[in-house]
Amino acid sequence: MFGVRAGRAFDGERVMPGGALVLLDGDGIVGVEPGSAPAPDGCEVLEALGSTVLPGLVDAHAHLCADGTDGSLDRIGEPGEDAMAAVIGQSLRRHLAAGVTTVRDLGDRRFAVLDWRSPAHGGGVYPAVVAAGPPITSVGGHCANMGGEAAGEDQLRRAVQERAERGVDVVKIMVSGGFATAGTQVMLCQFTLGEVRAVVDRAHAAGLPVTAHAHGLPAVHMAMAAGADGIEHCSFLTDKGVAQSAEDLARLAEAGTAVCPTLGMAGILVPPPNAAAVLAKLGMTIEQVMEMRKRQFGHMHAAGVRIVSGSDGGIAAAKPHGLLPSSVAFLAEGGVSTVAALASATSLAAAACGLGDRKGRLRVGYDADLLVVDGDPVADIGALARPAAVFASGRRLTAAA
Ligand SMILES: [Zn+2]
């Protein structure tokens, strides 16, 4: 048995006054005691009184096949299988170093990430992986080079069937074009409502949730109307800016849709050509758009919409793997309380990944995924980016891992 005692604790939902002593045995949490509780006889304890213990973070949106350089999605078809495995392994290690112990991959190259869901894979300490395989997209559509093109309801249903047979955890569909793929239209839909419904219905029949990538207003509306379980980016974007109505937010809140805004940046994003064209139309800089999006999701959260944190890590130099603490900080800067922002990256993200019964909380019986950070992220969200210790399934990340 091993213990972690911290002067402050966040259990995935709320602050635990007085901190906590979290007891780990093997890959599970076997005790969550008050901070002042004595440790069991013979139990080694990591004493971290100036620190905060919280559940390992859950990044609900990453691209492990992308190496975190500009243009990496465009080049995703290039590496051979061994080189791709090396990229995935390095991506996961970067997440873990930042305290992310669960990663949901929402777009790989031809199912390359699925093997990494086995804890034995790679031979080191890695985050748990939830995977969608290649996103379903239109012919020549957003991220078509990942291998998920389909046209018409029959092909779309077959694409879902193939994913179910391969054992994906979630189906991802690109309902609008994307900023990272030249030639696609972020404001427009890539499919008809009937086609997206066919995907959602077929996936649900197979017991799989669906999350929909949607930037433009019509695409967000289409994802909502089709009954998608989650919406990625959820930008409600028009040529004149964000157009999210109170009615739309009430519908999203009522449906319980998991909205992942993919906020967060490391440095200044170099806009790819598609994004530069949209910025020109909006008459805004990338920094102004980021400020707009922080406020947008602050409003969305205040309206009761379920917000989960994800980074879109891997797609650009300013979107590296391990960016999630910045995604959480952006939410807080948009007006979301730090406690709610932390929940978006722990208990709520775990639930959106289908792992709400064993990840994202400090609770007996849950997986021994822990993050210890220096300082108090409830008072200063920047502390989330100062990991002092990380445990994944009871195994501590060391510098050598
Ligand atoms: Zn993405």
mmCIF file of C-alpha atoms and ligand atoms in Angstrom:
data_model
loop_
_atom_site.group_PDB
_atom_site.id
_atom_site.type_symbol
_atom_site.label_atom_id
_atom_site.label_comp_id
_atom_site.label_asym_id
_atom_site.label_seq_id
_atom_site.Cartn_x
_atom_site.Cartn_y
_atom_site.Cartn_z
ATOM 1 C CA MET A 1 0.000 0.000 0.000
ATOM 2 C CA PHE A 2 1.159 3.545 -0.723
ATOM 3 C CA GLY A 3 -0.211 6.862 0.539
ATOM 4 C CA VAL A 4 -0.275 10.404 -0.806
ATOM 5 C CA ARG A 5 -0.976 13.088 1.788
ATOM 6 C CA ALA A 6 -1.591 16.628 0.561
ATOM 7 C CA GLY A 7 -2.578 19.749 2.455
ATOM 8 C CA ARG A 8 -5.276 20.422 -0.124
ATOM 9 C CA ALA A 9 -7.478 18.098 -2.122
ATOM 10 C CA PHE A 10 -10.005 18.301 -4.962
ATOM 11 C CA ASP A 11 -11.996 15.089 -5.354
ATOM 12 C CA GLY A 12 -13.123 15.594 -8.962
ATOM 13 C CA GLU A 13 -16.227 17.487 -7.974
ATOM 14 C CA ARG A 14 -15.441 19.606 -4.949
ATOM 15 C CA VAL A 15 -12.729 20.728 -2.551
ATOM 16 C CA MET A 16 -12.082 18.463 0.433
ATOM 17 C CA PRO A 17 -11.432 20.822 3.356
ATOM 18 C CA GLY A 18 -8.258 19.962 5.246
ATOM 19 C CA GLY A 19 -6.720 18.022 2.387
ATOM 20 C CA ALA A 20 -6.632 14.251 2.096
ATOM 21 C CA LEU A 21 -4.625 11.097 2.593
ATOM 22 C CA VAL A 22 -5.229 8.969 -0.508
ATOM 23 C CA LEU A 23 -4.282 5.300 -0.169
ATOM 24 C CA LEU A 24 -3.317 3.261 -3.223
ATOM 25 C CA ASP A 25 -2.988 -0.481 -3.492
ATOM 26 C CA GLY A 26 -1.992 -1.955 -6.827
ATOM 27 C CA ASP A 27 -3.907 -0.097 -9.540
ATOM 28 C CA GLY A 28 -6.752 1.086 -7.321
ATOM 29 C CA ILE A 29 -7.666 3.670 -4.687
ATOM 30 C CA VAL A 30 -8.381 1.859 -1.406
ATOM 31 C CA GLY A 31 -8.799 4.818 0.928
ATOM 32 C CA VAL A 32 -9.617 8.530 0.843
ATOM 33 C CA GLU A 33 -9.082 9.805 4.378
ATOM 34 C CA PRO A 34 -8.984 13.265 5.947
ATOM 35 C CA GLY A 35 -5.637 14.997 5.577
ATOM 36 C CA SER A 36 -4.858 14.541 9.260
ATOM 37 C CA ALA A 37 -5.620 10.788 9.344
ATOM 38 C CA PRO A 38 -2.811 8.456 10.441
ATOM 39 C CA ALA A 39 -1.384 6.219 7.747
ATOM 40 C CA PRO A 40 -1.848 2.463 8.192
ATOM 41 C CA ASP A 41 1.097 0.655 9.774
ATOM 42 C CA GLY A 42 3.948 0.112 7.368
ATOM 43 C CA CYS A 43 2.390 2.267 4.635
ATOM 44 C CA GLU A 44 4.901 4.493 2.875
ATOM 45 C CA VAL A 45 3.485 8.013 2.446
ATOM 46 C CA LEU A 46 4.415 10.797 0.054
ATOM 47 C CA GLU A 47 4.015 13.878 2.256
ATOM 48 C CA ALA A 48 3.010 16.925 0.206
ATOM 49 C CA LEU A 49 1.492 19.365 2.667
ATOM 50 C CA GLY A 50 2.086 22.445 0.495
ATOM 51 C CA SER A 51 0.504 20.741 -2.485
ATOM 52 C CA THR A 52 -2.886 19.704 -3.806
ATOM 53 C CA VAL A 53 -3.912 16.166 -4.711
ATOM 54 C CA LEU A 54 -6.559 15.647 -7.353
ATOM 55 C CA PRO A 55 -7.606 12.910 -9.784
ATOM 56 C CA GLY A 56 -5.337 12.480 -12.779
ATOM 57 C CA LEU A 57 -6.579 14.750 -15.566
ATOM 58 C CA VAL A 58 -8.692 13.500 -18.475
ATOM 59 C CA ASP A 59 -8.089 15.090 -21.892
ATOM 60 C CA ALA A 60 -11.277 14.453 -23.858
ATOM 61 C CA HIS A 61 -9.871 15.525 -27.237
ATOM 62 C CA ALA A 62 -6.413 14.763 -28.589
ATOM 63 C CA HIS A 63 -4.759 13.471 -31.764
ATOM 64 C CA LEU A 64 -2.004 11.121 -30.664
ATOM 65 C CA CYS A 65 -0.869 10.469 -34.254
ATOM 66 C CA ALA A 66 -0.068 14.158 -34.665
ATOM 67 C CA ASP A 67 3.328 15.229 -33.353
ATOM 68 C CA GLY A 68 2.555 18.743 -32.142
ATOM 69 C CA THR A 69 4.191 20.620 -35.003
ATOM 70 C CA ASP A 70 2.472 23.016 -37.411
ATOM 71 C CA GLY A 71 0.942 21.114 -40.324
ATOM 72 C CA SER A 72 1.112 17.779 -38.499
ATOM 73 C CA LEU A 73 -2.441 16.829 -39.553
ATOM 74 C CA ASP A 74 -1.540 17.440 -43.205
ATOM 75 C CA ARG A 75 1.461 15.113 -42.853
ATOM 76 C CA ILE A 76 -0.326 12.428 -40.854
ATOM 77 C CA GLY A 77 -0.223 9.991 -43.784
ATOM 78 C CA GLU A 78 3.550 10.091 -44.121
ATOM 79 C CA PRO A 79 5.154 8.148 -41.262
ATOM 80 C CA GLY A 80 5.544 4.379 -41.572
ATOM 81 C CA GLU A 81 3.988 2.167 -38.921
ATOM 82 C CA ASP A 82 7.019 2.119 -36.618
ATOM 83 C CA ALA A 83 7.493 5.868 -36.888
ATOM 84 C CA MET A 84 3.792 6.354 -36.149
ATOM 85 C CA ALA A 85 4.038 4.140 -33.077
ATOM 86 C CA ALA A 86 6.961 6.269 -31.894
ATOM 87 C CA VAL A 87 4.867 9.436 -32.330
ATOM 88 C CA ILE A 88 1.942 7.944 -30.387
ATOM 89 C CA GLY A 89 4.218 6.822 -27.555
ATOM 90 C CA GLN A 90 5.856 10.220 -27.289
ATOM 91 C CA SER A 91 2.475 11.970 -27.406
ATOM 92 C CA LEU A 92 1.236 9.862 -24.501
ATOM 93 C CA ARG A 93 4.378 10.503 -22.452
ATOM 94 C CA ARG A 94 3.877 14.257 -22.907
ATOM 95 C CA HIS A 95 0.302 13.990 -21.660
ATOM 96 C CA LEU A 96 1.400 11.993 -18.634
ATOM 97 C CA ALA A 97 4.176 14.444 -17.753
ATOM 98 C CA ALA A 98 1.481 17.143 -17.584
ATOM 99 C CA GLY A 99 -0.664 15.053 -15.228
ATOM 100 C CA VAL A 100 -3.051 13.688 -17.861
ATOM 101 C CA THR A 101 -3.741 10.039 -17.012
ATOM 102 C CA THR A 102 -6.560 9.441 -19.521
ATOM 103 C CA VAL A 103 -6.581 10.580 -23.151
ATOM 104 C CA ARG A 104 -9.505 10.342 -25.567
ATOM 105 C CA ASP A 105 -8.157 10.219 -29.115
ATOM 106 C CA LEU A 106 -10.700 11.738 -31.510
ATOM 107 C CA GLY A 107 -8.975 11.091 -34.799
ATOM 108 C CA ASP A 108 -6.090 8.765 -35.552
ATOM 109 C CA ARG A 109 -4.653 7.420 -38.781
ATOM 110 C CA ARG A 110 -6.390 4.200 -39.765
ATOM 111 C CA PHE A 111 -7.061 2.934 -36.207
ATOM 112 C CA ALA A 112 -3.364 3.200 -35.183
ATOM 113 C CA VAL A 113 -4.239 4.247 -31.613
ATOM 114 C CA LEU A 114 -6.519 1.325 -30.735
ATOM 115 C CA ASP A 115 -3.648 -1.005 -29.736
ATOM 116 C CA TRP A 116 -2.471 1.554 -27.162
ATOM 117 C CA ARG A 117 -5.545 0.940 -25.021
ATOM 118 C CA SER A 118 -3.883 -2.170 -23.623
ATOM 119 C CA PRO A 119 -1.928 -1.303 -20.463
ATOM 120 C CA ALA A 120 0.814 -3.711 -21.533
ATOM 121 C CA HIS A 121 1.467 -1.749 -24.705
ATOM 122 C CA GLY A 122 4.696 0.216 -24.793
ATOM 123 C CA GLY A 123 6.100 -1.348 -21.631
ATOM 124 C CA GLY A 124 6.213 1.900 -19.615
ATOM 125 C CA VAL A 125 3.847 4.054 -17.603
ATOM 126 C CA TYR A 126 1.207 5.458 -19.951
ATOM 127 C CA PRO A 127 -2.152 7.173 -19.667
ATOM 128 C CA ALA A 128 -5.283 5.150 -20.298
ATOM 129 C CA VAL A 129 -6.526 5.598 -23.866
ATOM 130 C CA VAL A 130 -10.052 5.901 -25.270
ATOM 131 C CA ALA A 131 -10.161 5.891 -29.059
ATOM 132 C CA ALA A 132 -12.421 6.768 -31.981
ATOM 133 C CA GLY A 133 -10.240 5.549 -34.847
ATOM 134 C CA PRO A 134 -10.321 7.750 -37.947
ATOM 135 C CA PRO A 135 -13.125 10.311 -37.856
ATOM 136 C CA ILE A 136 -15.951 9.753 -40.329
ATOM 137 C CA THR A 137 -15.735 12.552 -42.869
ATOM 138 C CA SER A 138 -16.936 13.405 -46.365
ATOM 139 C CA VAL A 139 -14.917 12.566 -49.482
ATOM 140 C CA GLY A 140 -12.040 15.061 -49.449
ATOM 141 C CA GLY A 141 -13.460 16.478 -46.199
ATOM 142 C CA HIS A 142 -11.876 17.550 -42.926
ATOM 143 C CA CYS A 143 -9.056 15.138 -41.982
ATOM 144 C CA ALA A 144 -9.889 12.829 -44.917
ATOM 145 C CA ASN A 145 -6.231 11.717 -44.919
ATOM 146 C CA MET A 146 -6.879 9.852 -41.652
ATOM 147 C CA GLY A 147 -8.809 7.306 -43.715
ATOM 148 C CA GLY A 148 -12.448 7.846 -42.714
ATOM 149 C CA GLU A 149 -14.117 9.109 -45.913
ATOM 150 C CA ALA A 150 -17.703 8.028 -46.600
ATOM 151 C CA ALA A 151 -20.528 9.244 -48.865
ATOM 152 C CA GLY A 152 -24.229 8.515 -48.557
ATOM 153 C CA GLU A 153 -26.199 6.813 -45.810
ATOM 154 C CA ASP A 154 -25.220 3.243 -46.756
ATOM 155 C CA GLN A 155 -21.483 3.951 -46.665
ATOM 156 C CA LEU A 156 -21.882 5.946 -43.478
ATOM 157 C CA ARG A 157 -23.678 3.072 -41.750
ATOM 158 C CA ARG A 158 -20.972 0.683 -42.961
ATOM 159 C CA ALA A 159 -18.310 3.044 -41.570
ATOM 160 C CA VAL A 160 -19.992 2.873 -38.164
ATOM 161 C CA GLN A 161 -20.259 -0.905 -38.478
ATOM 162 C CA GLU A 162 -16.541 -1.202 -39.222
ATOM 163 C CA ARG A 163 -15.713 0.878 -36.143
ATOM 164 C CA ALA A 164 -17.994 -1.218 -33.958
ATOM 165 C CA GLU A 165 -16.342 -4.403 -35.230
ATOM 166 C CA ARG A 166 -12.877 -3.007 -34.540
ATOM 167 C CA GLY A 167 -13.989 -2.143 -31.028
ATOM 168 C CA VAL A 168 -13.716 1.671 -30.940
ATOM 169 C CA ASP A 169 -14.984 3.422 -27.797
ATOM 170 C CA VAL A 170 -16.702 6.322 -29.535
ATOM 171 C CA VAL A 171 -17.601 7.394 -33.075
ATOM 172 C CA LYS A 172 -16.363 10.785 -34.251
ATOM 173 C CA ILE A 173 -17.984 12.507 -37.227
ATOM 174 C CA MET A 174 -16.845 15.716 -38.898
ATOM 175 C CA VAL A 175 -20.139 17.552 -39.406
ATOM 176 C CA SER A 176 -18.489 20.777 -40.604
ATOM 177 C CA GLY A 177 -15.222 21.459 -42.357
ATOM 178 C CA GLY A 178 -12.179 22.233 -40.233
ATOM 179 C CA PHE A 179 -9.602 24.969 -39.849
ATOM 180 C CA ALA A 180 -6.709 22.559 -40.323
ATOM 181 C CA THR A 181 -7.832 21.130 -43.687
ATOM 182 C CA ALA A 182 -7.500 23.453 -46.671
ATOM 183 C CA GLY A 183 -10.406 23.226 -49.097
ATOM 184 C CA THR A 184 -13.023 22.432 -46.435
ATOM 185 C CA GLN A 185 -15.637 24.950 -45.276
ATOM 186 C CA VAL A 186 -15.815 25.505 -41.517
ATOM 187 C CA MET A 187 -19.104 27.403 -41.810
ATOM 188 C CA LEU A 188 -20.840 24.677 -43.852
ATOM 189 C CA CYS A 189 -22.041 21.124 -43.242
ATOM 190 C CA GLN A 190 -20.256 18.182 -44.856
ATOM 191 C CA PHE A 191 -23.357 15.958 -44.609
ATOM 192 C CA THR A 192 -27.159 16.156 -44.636
ATOM 193 C CA LEU A 193 -29.130 15.861 -41.416
ATOM 194 C CA GLY A 194 -30.400 12.458 -42.593
ATOM 195 C CA GLU A 195 -26.819 11.241 -43.033
ATOM 196 C CA VAL A 196 -25.689 12.387 -39.597
ATOM 197 C CA ARG A 197 -28.813 10.821 -38.079
ATOM 198 C CA ALA A 198 -27.975 7.557 -39.824
ATOM 199 C CA VAL A 199 -24.537 7.594 -38.167
ATOM 200 C CA VAL A 200 -25.908 8.443 -34.728
ATOM 201 C CA ASP A 201 -28.701 5.871 -34.902
ATOM 202 C CA ARG A 202 -26.417 3.098 -36.153
ATOM 203 C CA ALA A 203 -23.811 3.889 -33.486
ATOM 204 C CA HIS A 204 -26.398 3.958 -30.717
ATOM 205 C CA ALA A 205 -27.773 0.629 -31.926
ATOM 206 C CA ALA A 206 -24.226 -0.735 -31.511
ATOM 207 C CA GLY A 207 -23.955 0.775 -28.026
ATOM 208 C CA LEU A 208 -21.484 3.476 -29.078
ATOM 209 C CA PRO A 209 -21.672 7.200 -28.317
ATOM 210 C CA VAL A 210 -21.116 9.752 -31.071
ATOM 211 C CA THR A 211 -19.285 13.029 -30.823
ATOM 212 C CA ALA A 212 -19.556 15.562 -33.631
ATOM 213 C CA HIS A 213 -17.003 18.115 -34.783
ATOM 214 C CA ALA A 214 -18.956 21.307 -35.539
ATOM 215 C CA HIS A 215 -17.776 24.898 -36.071
ATOM 216 C CA GLY A 216 -20.382 26.691 -38.218
ATOM 217 C CA LEU A 217 -23.819 27.451 -36.791
ATOM 218 C CA PRO A 218 -25.666 25.090 -39.189
ATOM 219 C CA ALA A 219 -23.313 22.248 -38.250
ATOM 220 C CA VAL A 220 -23.877 22.767 -34.523
ATOM 221 C CA HIS A 221 -27.627 22.773 -35.169
ATOM 222 C CA MET A 222 -27.304 19.597 -37.245
ATOM 223 C CA ALA A 223 -25.311 17.802 -34.526
ATOM 224 C CA MET A 224 -27.950 18.782 -31.971
ATOM 225 C CA ALA A 225 -30.851 17.714 -34.199
ATOM 226 C CA ALA A 226 -29.189 14.376 -34.962
ATOM 227 C CA GLY A 227 -28.830 13.570 -31.265
ATOM 228 C CA ALA A 228 -25.038 13.520 -31.007
ATOM 229 C CA ASP A 229 -23.881 12.730 -27.465
ATOM 230 C CA GLY A 230 -21.041 15.220 -27.656
ATOM 231 C CA ILE A 231 -20.069 18.250 -29.741
ATOM 232 C CA GLU A 232 -16.419 19.182 -30.334
ATOM 233 C CA HIS A 233 -15.498 22.886 -30.665
ATOM 234 C CA CYS A 234 -19.230 23.791 -30.761
ATOM 235 C CA SER A 235 -18.265 27.190 -32.126
ATOM 236 C CA PHE A 236 -21.726 28.470 -33.233
ATOM 237 C CA LEU A 237 -19.667 30.427 -35.750
ATOM 238 C CA THR A 238 -21.016 32.752 -38.448
ATOM 239 C CA ASP A 239 -19.285 35.319 -40.686
ATOM 240 C CA LYS A 240 -20.251 37.930 -38.105
ATOM 241 C CA GLY A 241 -18.950 36.072 -35.062
ATOM 242 C CA VAL A 242 -20.453 33.733 -32.482
ATOM 243 C CA ALA A 243 -24.228 33.266 -32.655
ATOM 244 C CA GLN A 244 -25.236 31.061 -29.716
ATOM 245 C CA SER A 245 -28.820 31.787 -28.694
ATOM 246 C CA ALA A 246 -30.302 31.283 -25.230
ATOM 247 C CA GLU A 247 -32.673 28.735 -26.820
ATOM 248 C CA ASP A 248 -29.802 26.699 -28.247
ATOM 249 C CA LEU A 249 -27.927 26.719 -24.939
ATOM 250 C CA ALA A 250 -31.080 25.654 -23.084
ATOM 251 C CA ARG A 251 -31.516 22.756 -25.525
ATOM 252 C CA LEU A 252 -27.886 21.671 -25.087
ATOM 253 C CA ALA A 253 -28.222 21.847 -21.301
ATOM 254 C CA GLU A 254 -31.490 19.920 -21.363
ATOM 255 C CA ALA A 255 -30.031 17.191 -23.595
ATOM 256 C CA GLY A 256 -26.940 16.869 -21.364
ATOM 257 C CA THR A 257 -24.709 17.069 -24.441
ATOM 258 C CA ALA A 258 -21.002 17.005 -23.542
ATOM 259 C CA VAL A 259 -19.490 20.085 -25.183
ATOM 260 C CA CYS A 260 -15.708 20.120 -25.570
ATOM 261 C CA PRO A 261 -14.527 23.616 -26.523
ATOM 262 C CA THR A 262 -10.880 22.561 -27.151
ATOM 263 C CA LEU A 263 -9.560 25.754 -25.584
ATOM 264 C CA GLY A 264 -5.957 26.322 -24.538
ATOM 265 C CA MET A 265 -2.807 27.448 -26.337
ATOM 266 C CA ALA A 266 0.922 27.370 -25.792
ATOM 267 C CA GLY A 267 2.194 30.606 -27.295
ATOM 268 C CA ILE A 268 0.607 32.093 -30.388
ATOM 269 C CA LEU A 269 -1.121 29.816 -32.881
ATOM 270 C CA VAL A 270 0.047 30.276 -36.457
ATOM 271 C CA PRO A 271 -3.297 30.233 -38.306
ATOM 272 C CA PRO A 272 -3.404 27.663 -41.146
ATOM 273 C CA PRO A 273 -4.767 29.080 -44.446
ATOM 274 C CA ASN A 274 -8.379 28.143 -43.669
ATOM 275 C CA ALA A 275 -8.232 29.875 -40.304
ATOM 276 C CA ALA A 276 -6.541 32.939 -41.781
ATOM 277 C CA ALA A 277 -9.422 33.291 -44.261
ATOM 278 C CA VAL A 278 -12.013 33.102 -41.465
ATOM 279 C CA LEU A 279 -10.063 35.602 -39.344
ATOM 280 C CA ALA A 280 -10.022 38.005 -42.298
ATOM 281 C CA LYS A 281 -13.806 37.647 -42.686
ATOM 282 C CA LEU A 282 -14.337 38.246 -38.975
ATOM 283 C CA GLY A 283 -11.821 41.116 -38.951
ATOM 284 C CA MET A 284 -10.212 39.633 -35.839
ATOM 285 C CA THR A 285 -6.781 38.454 -34.742
ATOM 286 C CA ILE A 286 -6.258 34.967 -33.379
ATOM 287 C CA GLU A 287 -5.797 36.482 -29.908
ATOM 288 C CA GLN A 288 -9.147 38.282 -30.192
ATOM 289 C CA VAL A 289 -10.837 35.049 -31.291
ATOM 290 C CA MET A 290 -9.382 33.248 -28.266
ATOM 291 C CA GLU A 291 -10.723 35.940 -25.919
ATOM 292 C CA MET A 292 -14.112 35.668 -27.658
ATOM 293 C CA ARG A 293 -14.108 31.890 -27.206
ATOM 294 C CA LYS A 294 -13.209 32.125 -23.509
ATOM 295 C CA ARG A 295 -16.252 34.379 -22.947
ATOM 296 C CA GLN A 296 -18.417 32.170 -25.196
ATOM 297 C CA PHE A 297 -17.815 29.084 -23.076
ATOM 298 C CA GLY A 298 -18.126 31.039 -19.853
ATOM 299 C CA HIS A 299 -21.648 31.953 -21.007
ATOM 300 C CA MET A 300 -22.320 28.395 -22.126
ATOM 301 C CA HIS A 301 -21.310 27.043 -18.726
ATOM 302 C CA ALA A 302 -23.443 29.626 -16.930
ATOM 303 C CA ALA A 303 -26.408 28.451 -19.042
ATOM 304 C CA GLY A 304 -26.003 24.961 -17.594
ATOM 305 C CA VAL A 305 -24.329 23.277 -20.555
ATOM 306 C CA ARG A 306 -22.070 20.355 -19.601
ATOM 307 C CA ILE A 307 -18.560 21.503 -20.564
ATOM 308 C CA VAL A 308 -15.713 18.980 -20.700
ATOM 309 C CA SER A 309 -12.085 19.909 -21.224
ATOM 310 C CA GLY A 310 -9.987 18.718 -24.102
ATOM 311 C CA SER A 311 -6.970 20.254 -25.745
ATOM 312 C CA ASP A 312 -6.946 19.171 -29.416
ATOM 313 C CA GLY A 313 -3.344 18.361 -28.497
ATOM 314 C CA GLY A 314 -0.974 17.433 -31.307
ATOM 315 C CA ILE A 315 -2.382 19.473 -34.177
ATOM 316 C CA ALA A 316 0.036 22.435 -34.061
ATOM 317 C CA ALA A 317 3.057 23.845 -32.265
ATOM 318 C CA ALA A 318 0.711 25.956 -30.133
ATOM 319 C CA LYS A 319 -1.442 22.860 -29.472
ATOM 320 C CA PRO A 320 1.087 20.381 -28.066
ATOM 321 C CA HIS A 321 0.267 17.218 -26.156
ATOM 322 C CA GLY A 322 0.014 17.979 -22.440
ATOM 323 C CA LEU A 323 -1.776 21.288 -23.051
ATOM 324 C CA LEU A 324 -4.801 20.429 -20.885
ATOM 325 C CA PRO A 325 -3.907 22.660 -17.889
ATOM 326 C CA SER A 326 -4.039 25.604 -20.303
ATOM 327 C CA SER A 327 -7.461 24.458 -21.590
ATOM 328 C CA VAL A 328 -8.718 24.491 -17.993
ATOM 329 C CA ALA A 329 -7.150 27.898 -17.323
ATOM 330 C CA PHE A 330 -8.859 29.370 -20.419
ATOM 331 C CA LEU A 331 -12.235 28.218 -19.058
ATOM 332 C CA ALA A 332 -11.498 29.918 -15.740
ATOM 333 C CA GLU A 333 -10.451 33.079 -17.560
ATOM 334 C CA GLY A 334 -13.814 32.965 -19.340
ATOM 335 C CA GLY A 335 -15.626 33.202 -16.019
ATOM 336 C CA VAL A 336 -16.061 29.556 -15.040
ATOM 337 C CA SER A 337 -15.211 28.965 -11.354
ATOM 338 C CA THR A 338 -11.913 27.187 -10.835
ATOM 339 C CA VAL A 339 -13.728 24.311 -9.093
ATOM 340 C CA ALA A 340 -16.049 23.840 -12.081
ATOM 341 C CA ALA A 341 -13.133 24.177 -14.503
ATOM 342 C CA LEU A 342 -11.250 21.445 -12.613
ATOM 343 C CA ALA A 343 -14.360 19.223 -12.707
ATOM 344 C CA SER A 344 -14.497 19.706 -16.504
ATOM 345 C CA ALA A 345 -11.082 18.033 -16.759
ATOM 346 C CA THR A 346 -11.699 15.269 -14.191
ATOM 347 C CA SER A 347 -15.125 13.852 -13.277
ATOM 348 C CA LEU A 348 -17.051 15.364 -16.198
ATOM 349 C CA ALA A 349 -14.459 14.486 -18.833
ATOM 350 C CA ALA A 350 -14.211 10.944 -17.443
ATOM 351 C CA ALA A 351 -17.991 10.568 -17.757
ATOM 352 C CA ALA A 352 -17.884 11.856 -21.338
ATOM 353 C CA CYS A 353 -15.241 9.212 -22.076
ATOM 354 C CA GLY A 354 -17.492 6.466 -20.681
ATOM 355 C CA LEU A 355 -15.217 6.043 -17.642
ATOM 356 C CA GLY A 356 -17.230 7.891 -15.011
ATOM 357 C CA ASP A 357 -17.425 4.798 -12.818
ATOM 358 C CA ARG A 358 -13.669 4.421 -12.404
ATOM 359 C CA LYS A 359 -11.797 7.580 -13.366
ATOM 360 C CA GLY A 360 -11.929 11.306 -12.643
ATOM 361 C CA ARG A 361 -12.581 11.113 -8.892
ATOM 362 C CA LEU A 362 -10.746 10.475 -5.645
ATOM 363 C CA ARG A 363 -12.955 7.650 -4.490
ATOM 364 C CA VAL A 364 -12.443 4.165 -3.096
ATOM 365 C CA GLY A 365 -12.653 1.592 -5.885
ATOM 366 C CA TYR A 366 -11.576 4.059 -8.556
ATOM 367 C CA ASP A 367 -8.361 3.677 -10.555
ATOM 368 C CA ALA A 368 -5.205 4.929 -8.827
ATOM 369 C CA ASP A 369 -4.760 7.895 -11.176
ATOM 370 C CA LEU A 370 -3.475 10.862 -9.168
ATOM 371 C CA LEU A 371 -1.990 14.256 -9.829
ATOM 372 C CA VAL A 372 -0.185 16.228 -7.139
ATOM 373 C CA VAL A 373 0.499 19.869 -8.017
ATOM 374 C CA ASP A 374 2.499 22.522 -6.191
ATOM 375 C CA GLY A 375 0.213 25.155 -4.701
ATOM 376 C CA ASP A 376 -3.564 25.506 -4.873
ATOM 377 C CA PRO A 377 -5.245 25.403 -8.299
ATOM 378 C CA VAL A 378 -8.562 26.475 -6.734
ATOM 379 C CA ALA A 379 -7.020 29.805 -5.685
ATOM 380 C CA ASP A 380 -4.668 30.016 -8.684
ATOM 381 C CA ILE A 381 -5.534 27.869 -11.691
ATOM 382 C CA GLY A 382 -1.952 28.287 -12.938
ATOM 383 C CA ALA A 383 -0.895 25.812 -10.247
ATOM 384 C CA LEU A 384 -2.451 23.046 -12.363
ATOM 385 C CA ALA A 385 0.532 23.404 -14.712
ATOM 386 C CA ARG A 386 2.999 22.638 -11.886
ATOM 387 C CA PRO A 387 2.860 18.849 -11.493
ATOM 388 C CA ALA A 388 4.883 17.483 -8.571
ATOM 389 C CA ALA A 389 3.881 13.818 -8.854
ATOM 390 C CA VAL A 390 1.776 11.755 -11.262
ATOM 391 C CA PHE A 391 0.387 8.244 -10.750
ATOM 392 C CA ALA A 392 -1.284 6.265 -13.538
ATOM 393 C CA SER A 393 -3.028 3.036 -12.470
ATOM 394 C CA GLY A 394 -0.918 3.119 -9.299
ATOM 395 C CA ARG A 395 2.405 3.485 -11.096
ATOM 396 C CA ARG A 396 4.353 6.641 -10.440
ATOM 397 C CA LEU A 397 5.804 8.548 -13.349
ATOM 398 C CA THR A 398 9.513 9.012 -12.846
ATOM 399 C CA ALA A 399 11.877 11.126 -14.909
ATOM 400 C CA ALA A 400 13.164 7.965 -16.572
ATOM 401 C CA ALA A 401 9.721 6.675 -17.563
HETATM 402 ZN ZN ZN B 1 -9.486 17.620 -33.118
#
